[in-house]
Short mmCIF file of C-alpha atoms in Angstrom, two decimals:
data_model
loop_
_atom_site.label_atom_id
_atom_site.label_comp_id
_atom_site.label_asym_id
_atom_site.label_seq_id
_atom_site.Cartn_x
_atom_site.Cartn_y
_atom_site.Cartn_z
CA MET A 731 133.35 94.42 34.79
CA LYS A 732 129.66 93.90 34.49
CA LEU A 733 127.20 96.99 34.42
CA GLY A 734 123.54 96.89 34.73
CA ILE A 735 121.86 99.75 32.55
CA VAL A 736 118.47 100.68 34.26
CA GLY A 737 116.07 103.52 34.28
CA LEU A 738 112.46 104.45 33.75
CA PRO A 739 110.83 103.84 30.33
CA ASN A 740 111.75 106.35 27.60
CA VAL A 741 114.71 108.16 29.53
CA GLY A 742 116.98 106.90 26.73
CA LYS A 743 118.20 103.80 28.36
CA SER A 744 118.25 101.45 25.22
CA THR A 745 119.30 104.34 22.87
CA LEU A 746 122.45 104.75 25.05
CA PHE A 747 122.98 101.01 25.36
CA ASN A 748 122.87 100.84 21.52
CA SER A 749 125.38 103.46 20.89
CA LEU A 750 127.78 102.32 23.66
CA ALA A 751 127.77 98.65 23.02
CA GLY A 752 126.63 98.40 19.39
CA GLY A 753 123.77 96.35 20.55
CA GLY A 754 120.59 95.77 18.74
CA ALA A 755 118.19 96.65 21.46
CA GLU A 756 114.85 97.76 20.29
CA SER A 757 114.44 101.62 20.81
CA ALA A 758 110.97 103.09 20.31
CA ASN A 759 108.86 105.78 22.13
CA TYR A 760 106.72 103.44 24.22
CA PRO A 761 107.26 101.71 27.85
CA PHE A 762 108.54 98.35 27.98
CA CYS A 763 110.29 98.33 24.47
CA THR A 764 112.92 96.40 26.10
CA ILE A 765 111.63 93.10 27.49
CA ASP A 766 114.39 90.80 27.77
CA PRO A 767 117.76 92.15 28.84
CA ASN A 768 120.08 92.84 25.94
CA VAL A 769 123.85 92.21 26.50
CA GLY A 770 126.93 93.97 24.78
CA ILE A 771 130.48 93.31 25.34
CA VAL A 772 132.80 96.58 24.50
CA PRO A 773 136.56 96.91 24.78
CA VAL A 774 138.15 99.23 27.16
CA PRO A 775 139.71 102.00 25.15
CA ASP A 776 143.29 102.04 26.05
CA LYS A 777 145.92 103.77 23.89
CA ARG A 778 148.87 102.17 26.00
CA LEU A 779 148.08 98.97 24.34
CA ASP A 780 148.52 100.11 20.76
CA VAL A 781 151.75 101.60 21.74
CA LEU A 782 152.96 98.35 23.39
CA GLY A 783 151.96 96.33 20.44
CA LYS A 784 153.99 98.32 18.14
CA MET A 785 157.06 98.26 20.31
CA TYR A 786 156.71 94.53 20.72
CA ASP A 787 155.40 93.86 17.02
CA THR A 788 152.82 91.67 18.98
CA GLN A 789 150.64 89.18 17.31
CA LYS A 790 147.58 89.87 19.48
CA ILE A 791 146.37 92.92 21.52
CA THR A 792 143.53 92.17 24.09
CA PRO A 793 142.05 95.00 25.75
CA ALA A 794 140.00 94.83 29.01
CA VAL A 795 136.22 94.54 28.40
CA ILE A 796 132.95 95.87 29.75
CA GLU A 797 129.87 93.70 29.80
CA PHE A 798 126.68 96.10 29.50
CA VAL A 799 123.25 94.50 30.31
CA ASP A 800 120.40 96.60 29.42
CA ILE A 801 117.58 96.07 31.70
CA ALA A 802 113.75 96.42 30.99
CA GLY A 803 112.35 99.76 31.86
CA LEU A 804 111.12 99.81 35.45
CA VAL A 805 107.88 101.41 36.84
CA LYS A 806 106.47 101.94 40.30
CA GLY A 807 105.23 98.76 41.59
CA ALA A 808 107.40 96.76 39.62
CA SER A 809 108.65 94.80 42.94
CA LYS A 810 104.96 93.94 43.32
CA GLY A 811 104.26 92.83 39.86
CA GLU A 812 103.72 95.94 37.78
CA GLY A 813 104.98 96.33 34.33
CA LEU A 814 107.29 93.56 34.10
CA GLY A 815 107.38 92.81 37.73
CA ASN A 816 110.38 91.05 39.10
CA LYS A 817 111.74 89.77 35.80
CA PHE A 818 114.61 92.35 35.93
CA LEU A 819 115.87 91.44 39.25
CA SER A 820 117.91 88.35 38.75
CA HIS A 821 119.74 90.41 36.01
CA ILE A 822 120.53 93.38 38.30
CA ARG A 823 121.78 91.10 40.96
CA GLU A 824 124.51 89.83 38.88
CA VAL A 825 126.10 93.08 37.81
CA ASP A 826 129.16 94.80 39.54
CA ALA A 827 127.53 98.23 39.58
CA ILE A 828 124.24 99.82 38.33
CA VAL A 829 124.23 102.63 35.59
CA HIS A 830 121.08 104.48 36.13
CA VAL A 831 120.01 106.49 33.39
CA VAL A 832 118.13 109.54 34.16
CA ARG A 833 116.14 111.98 32.10
CA CYS A 834 117.43 115.50 32.15
CA PHE A 835 115.92 116.80 29.03
CA GLU A 836 112.65 118.32 27.75
CA ASP A 837 111.18 116.97 24.66
CA THR A 838 107.41 117.04 23.99
CA ASN A 839 107.94 114.34 21.17
CA VAL A 840 109.25 111.80 23.77
CA VAL A 841 106.49 110.96 26.38
CA HIS A 842 107.55 110.38 30.02
CA VAL A 843 105.83 107.75 31.87
CA ASP A 844 105.06 110.18 34.91
CA ALA A 845 104.06 113.17 32.28
CA ASN A 846 106.88 115.32 33.42
CA VAL A 847 110.43 115.41 33.84
CA ASP A 848 111.61 115.38 37.44
CA PRO A 849 114.88 113.34 37.75
CA ILE A 850 115.03 113.10 41.50
CA ARG A 851 111.46 111.72 41.52
CA ASP A 852 112.44 109.09 38.89
CA ILE A 853 115.41 108.00 40.76
CA GLU A 854 113.34 107.87 44.17
CA THR A 855 110.99 105.46 42.08
CA ILE A 856 113.48 103.02 41.25
CA ASN A 857 115.32 103.27 44.35
CA LEU A 858 111.98 102.18 46.28
CA GLU A 859 111.49 99.26 43.82
CA LEU A 860 115.07 97.98 44.70
CA ILE A 861 114.50 98.78 48.45
CA PHE A 862 111.29 96.69 48.44
CA ALA A 863 112.94 93.74 46.30
CA ASP A 864 115.85 93.58 48.94
CA MET A 865 113.23 93.65 51.89
CA GLU A 866 111.51 90.61 50.34
CA VAL A 867 114.72 88.86 50.01
CA LEU A 868 115.81 89.61 53.70
CA GLU A 869 112.31 88.61 55.23
CA ARG A 870 113.07 85.01 53.85
CA ARG A 871 116.59 85.20 54.88
CA ILE A 872 115.86 86.42 58.27
CA ALA A 873 113.17 83.76 58.84
CA LYS A 874 115.71 80.97 57.58
CA THR A 875 118.60 82.22 59.90
CA GLN A 876 116.37 82.51 62.91
CA LYS A 877 115.23 78.94 62.58
CA GLN A 878 118.71 77.89 62.24
CA ALA A 879 120.12 79.99 65.04
CA VAL A 880 118.03 77.76 67.64
CA ASN A 881 120.53 75.24 67.16
CA ASP A 882 123.75 77.15 65.94
CA LYS A 883 124.66 80.03 68.11
CA SER A 884 127.28 81.09 65.55
CA LEU A 885 124.40 82.45 63.33
CA ALA A 886 123.58 85.13 65.87
CA LYS A 887 125.95 87.75 64.25
CA GLU A 888 124.73 86.94 60.68
CA LEU A 889 121.02 87.51 62.13
CA GLU A 890 121.69 90.79 63.68
CA ILE A 891 123.60 92.03 60.35
CA LEU A 892 120.44 90.83 58.57
CA LYS A 893 118.11 92.94 60.89
CA LYS A 894 120.29 95.95 60.87
CA ILE A 895 120.12 95.92 56.98
CA TYR A 896 116.35 95.23 57.02
CA ALA A 897 115.54 98.38 59.44
CA VAL A 898 117.58 100.73 57.37
CA LEU A 899 115.42 99.52 54.29
CA GLU A 900 112.22 100.23 56.23
CA GLU A 901 113.29 103.72 56.54
CA GLY A 902 113.26 104.09 52.77
CA LYS A 903 117.26 104.03 52.43
CA CYS A 904 119.42 101.81 50.48
CA ALA A 905 121.62 99.12 52.28
CA SER A 906 124.70 101.05 50.76
CA THR A 907 124.19 103.84 53.47
CA LEU A 908 125.48 101.37 56.06
CA GLU A 909 129.17 100.85 56.57
CA PHE A 910 130.83 97.67 57.53
CA THR A 911 134.28 97.98 58.62
CA ASP A 912 135.03 94.21 59.55
CA PRO A 913 136.25 92.45 56.28
CA ASP A 914 134.03 89.40 57.41
CA GLU A 915 130.79 91.39 57.91
CA GLU A 916 131.33 93.04 54.52
CA ALA A 917 131.97 89.74 52.68
CA PHE A 918 128.81 88.25 54.08
CA VAL A 919 126.70 91.41 53.20
CA GLN A 920 128.31 91.13 49.50
CA SER A 921 127.25 87.70 49.35
CA LEU A 922 123.70 88.67 49.95
CA THR A 923 124.04 90.34 46.29
CA LEU A 924 121.33 93.11 47.59
CA LEU A 925 120.44 95.41 44.74
CA THR A 926 120.69 98.62 47.07
CA TYR A 927 124.12 97.70 48.20
CA LYS A 928 125.57 97.98 44.72
CA LYS A 929 127.41 101.00 43.54
CA VAL A 930 125.46 103.32 41.28
CA LEU A 931 126.47 105.55 38.45
CA PHE A 932 123.77 108.00 37.48
CA ALA A 933 123.96 108.82 33.61
CA ALA A 934 122.49 112.21 33.26
CA ASN A 935 120.86 112.06 29.84
CA VAL A 936 120.83 115.80 28.39
CA GLY A 937 120.13 117.31 25.16
CA GLU A 938 122.77 118.26 22.66
CA GLU A 939 122.87 121.96 24.02
CA ASP A 940 124.11 120.87 27.38
CA LEU A 941 126.95 118.55 26.38
CA ALA A 942 129.60 121.43 25.98
CA ASP A 943 129.81 122.63 29.59
CA ASP A 944 129.11 119.14 31.16
CA GLY A 945 125.49 119.85 32.15
CA ARG A 946 126.41 122.74 34.52
CA SER A 947 123.63 124.98 33.10
CA ASN A 948 121.29 122.15 33.21
CA PRO A 949 119.27 122.46 36.47
CA TYR A 950 118.13 118.82 36.33
CA VAL A 951 121.91 117.74 36.29
CA GLN A 952 122.59 119.66 39.12
CA LYS A 953 119.92 118.09 41.30
CA VAL A 954 121.40 114.73 40.34
CA ARG A 955 124.77 115.59 41.19
CA GLU A 956 123.76 116.82 44.61
CA LEU A 957 121.83 113.55 45.29
CA ALA A 958 124.91 111.64 44.14
CA ALA A 959 127.33 113.47 46.07
CA GLU A 960 124.91 112.58 49.31
CA GLN A 961 124.71 108.94 48.44
CA GLY A 962 128.38 108.53 47.48
CA SER A 963 127.40 107.84 43.87
CA GLY A 964 128.92 108.84 40.53
CA VAL A 965 127.66 110.89 37.69
CA PHE A 966 128.41 111.56 34.12
CA VAL A 967 126.70 113.61 31.44
CA VAL A 968 125.74 111.91 28.31
CA CYS A 969 123.71 112.55 25.23
CA ALA A 970 122.42 109.53 24.04
CA LYS A 971 120.84 110.80 20.95
CA ILE A 972 124.15 112.19 19.91
CA GLU A 973 125.84 108.90 20.90
CA GLU A 974 123.60 107.19 18.68
CA GLU A 975 124.11 109.38 15.85
CA ILE A 976 128.11 109.12 16.17
CA ALA A 977 128.33 105.33 16.84
CA GLU A 978 128.76 104.26 13.25
CA LEU A 979 131.39 107.01 12.60
CA GLU A 980 135.18 106.25 12.23
CA GLU A 981 137.34 107.26 15.15
CA ASP A 982 138.75 110.23 13.66
CA GLU A 983 135.32 111.69 12.27
CA LYS A 984 133.90 110.75 15.89
CA LEU A 985 136.49 112.83 17.52
CA GLU A 986 135.89 115.80 14.91
CA PHE A 987 132.36 115.86 15.59
CA LEU A 988 132.51 115.75 19.35
CA LYS A 989 135.14 118.63 19.13
CA ASP A 990 132.57 120.69 17.18
CA LEU A 991 130.34 120.36 19.99
CA GLY A 992 132.83 121.39 22.68
CA CYS A 993 133.48 117.87 24.05
CA GLU A 994 136.76 116.07 24.48
CA SER A 995 135.64 112.49 24.66
CA GLY A 996 132.64 110.42 23.92
CA GLY A 997 130.26 108.75 26.09
CA LEU A 998 131.79 105.22 26.31
CA ASP A 999 135.07 106.92 27.36
CA ARG A 1000 133.26 109.04 30.11
CA LEU A 1001 131.38 106.25 31.27
CA ILE A 1002 134.45 103.94 31.64
CA THR A 1003 136.45 106.44 33.48
CA ALA A 1004 133.52 107.15 35.76
CA SER A 1005 132.91 103.46 36.49
CA TYR A 1006 136.57 102.70 37.20
CA ASP A 1007 136.55 105.65 39.63
CA LEU A 1008 133.38 104.61 41.21
CA LEU A 1009 134.44 100.85 41.76
CA GLY A 1010 138.10 101.79 42.51
CA LEU A 1011 139.55 99.71 39.49
CA ILE A 1012 142.89 100.12 37.58
CA SER A 1013 144.71 98.04 34.83
CA TYR A 1014 147.91 96.66 34.65
CA LEU A 1015 149.47 95.36 31.59
CA THR A 1016 151.35 92.27 30.20
CA ALA A 1017 153.56 92.64 26.97
CA GLY A 1018 155.32 90.34 24.74
CA VAL A 1019 155.43 89.12 21.13
CA THR A 1020 152.54 86.79 21.54
CA GLU A 1021 150.08 89.20 23.27
CA VAL A 1022 149.70 92.67 24.77
CA ARG A 1023 147.15 92.60 27.08
CA ALA A 1024 145.15 94.88 29.96
CA TRP A 1025 144.11 93.18 33.16
CA THR A 1026 141.41 95.24 35.53
CA ILE A 1027 142.12 94.86 39.33
CA THR A 1028 140.87 96.64 42.44
CA LYS A 1029 143.13 99.52 43.54
CA GLY A 1030 145.31 97.97 46.56
CA THR A 1031 145.84 94.50 44.83
CA LYS A 1032 148.89 92.97 45.95
CA ALA A 1033 151.14 90.93 43.08
CA PRO A 1034 150.03 87.67 43.85
CA GLN A 1035 146.32 88.29 43.52
CA ALA A 1036 146.90 90.19 40.38
CA ALA A 1037 148.91 87.30 39.05
CA GLY A 1038 145.76 85.18 39.80
CA LYS A 1039 143.64 87.26 37.24
CA ILE A 1040 145.77 85.58 34.68
CA HIS A 1041 145.78 82.19 36.16
CA SER A 1042 145.18 80.42 39.62
CA ASP A 1043 148.57 78.69 39.09
CA PHE A 1044 150.19 82.16 38.83
CA GLU A 1045 149.06 83.14 42.49
CA ARG A 1046 149.64 79.61 44.10
CA GLY A 1047 153.23 79.49 42.57
CA PHE A 1048 153.86 83.04 42.74
CA ILE A 1049 157.70 83.85 42.98
CA ARG A 1050 157.95 87.45 42.09
CA ALA A 1051 156.89 89.98 39.83
CA GLU A 1052 159.19 91.95 37.51
CA VAL A 1053 157.80 95.41 36.97
CA VAL A 1054 158.45 98.50 34.79
CA THR A 1055 156.18 101.45 34.60
CA TYR A 1056 154.41 101.84 31.18
CA ASP A 1057 155.96 105.50 31.11
CA ASP A 1058 159.38 104.33 31.75
CA LEU A 1059 159.31 101.54 29.45
CA VAL A 1060 157.99 103.75 26.48
CA ARG A 1061 160.54 106.58 27.37
CA LEU A 1062 163.49 104.20 27.19
CA GLY A 1063 162.17 101.90 24.27
CA SER A 1064 162.86 98.39 25.61
CA ILE A 1065 163.16 96.14 28.60
CA ALA A 1066 166.76 95.99 27.99
CA ALA A 1067 167.03 99.79 28.35
CA ALA A 1068 164.73 99.79 31.32
CA LYS A 1069 167.12 97.28 33.21
CA GLU A 1070 170.17 99.23 32.16
CA ALA A 1071 168.62 102.40 33.75
CA GLY A 1072 167.62 100.73 36.68
CA VAL A 1073 163.81 101.15 36.48
CA TYR A 1074 162.88 97.38 35.93
CA ARG A 1075 162.37 96.09 39.38
CA SER A 1076 161.80 92.89 41.10
CA GLU A 1077 158.89 92.95 43.49
CA GLY A 1078 157.72 90.35 46.18
CA LYS A 1079 154.29 89.04 47.30
CA ASP A 1080 153.72 92.19 49.15
CA TYR A 1081 154.08 94.76 46.14
CA VAL A 1082 150.67 96.62 45.56
CA VAL A 1083 150.26 96.88 41.73
CA LYS A 1084 149.83 100.43 40.33
CA ASP A 1085 147.95 101.44 37.14
CA GLY A 1086 150.05 101.20 34.15
CA ASP A 1087 152.45 98.73 35.67
CA VAL A 1088 153.99 96.49 32.92
CA ILE A 1089 154.65 92.99 34.67
CA LEU A 1090 156.05 89.76 33.90
CA PHE A 1091 155.15 87.07 36.81
CA ARG A 1092 157.69 84.40 37.93
CA PHE A 1093 155.88 81.42 39.48
CA ASN A 1094 156.53 77.76 39.88
CA VAL A 1095 154.08 74.95 40.66
#
């Protein structure tokens, strides 16, 4: 999973990136501190892997990973060359979802690019720049498709979809407000890599005092949540300053620190949970002496396609999936005991993989 972290200058974007990804992004109190995208790859915390690792006395534990891309602060007019101009666009187009960091705290020592704190205005500023950028892409695509459609009538449907999206963007709405129920249409729209068609997760950056109640008493956060509900986006509350402070602590110290603040989990855990929910992702597990590993798939994925995440040969030559739930395996203590208890199953190509399934794939090519 690849997440692009965006936001206006001085909203805490690079501070959050540094704490989550352990990156070396420069963080300072002036616009455009981050000029080139910083990339950080972090493991997805999953306690199940450690349990299975001990059970199998495995040689290697490989968690799922998330790649964070910290993208330069945007300003009004960025799509037309203001600030850093279009430099950020190619990086956002490559990500699976956008984490939009929104400032929801007051601090006279940290300047705001628009002089005062207003998260809804900030969100609209960036949304408009993404809309303008998508319109520019669609204008070129529509012109090209119109020419080709003169001699190729099969392109009429594509042209209709392109114009439909463009009309929505002209109204100042994101492409994600459109729904495409036809799988072929959906695949075509996805192939356009439109910025405004990507899933968005708002990171409401609050002060330390708002962490304990998850920002419920913060009016800025409430406004962000209302907007997110309208758009079908996700929201998680984080204090980038606190995350930066605890980034270097050992896990036990970190948990104790968060407990003192009234929090059950850190920003990375909350971000991952929110991201998985937003994108409809789950993890299945493979386990053995050589390696215990987590594999991230979309909810609803069938066994052959899940096997294909490991290797294309697994999908091509799929025979069956031998499955036991993580809970059953841990409760019974071994595969042999799971078989004896009748909870170790053989599943075919129509089996829909569940979160926490421990799977051995049988294949032949």
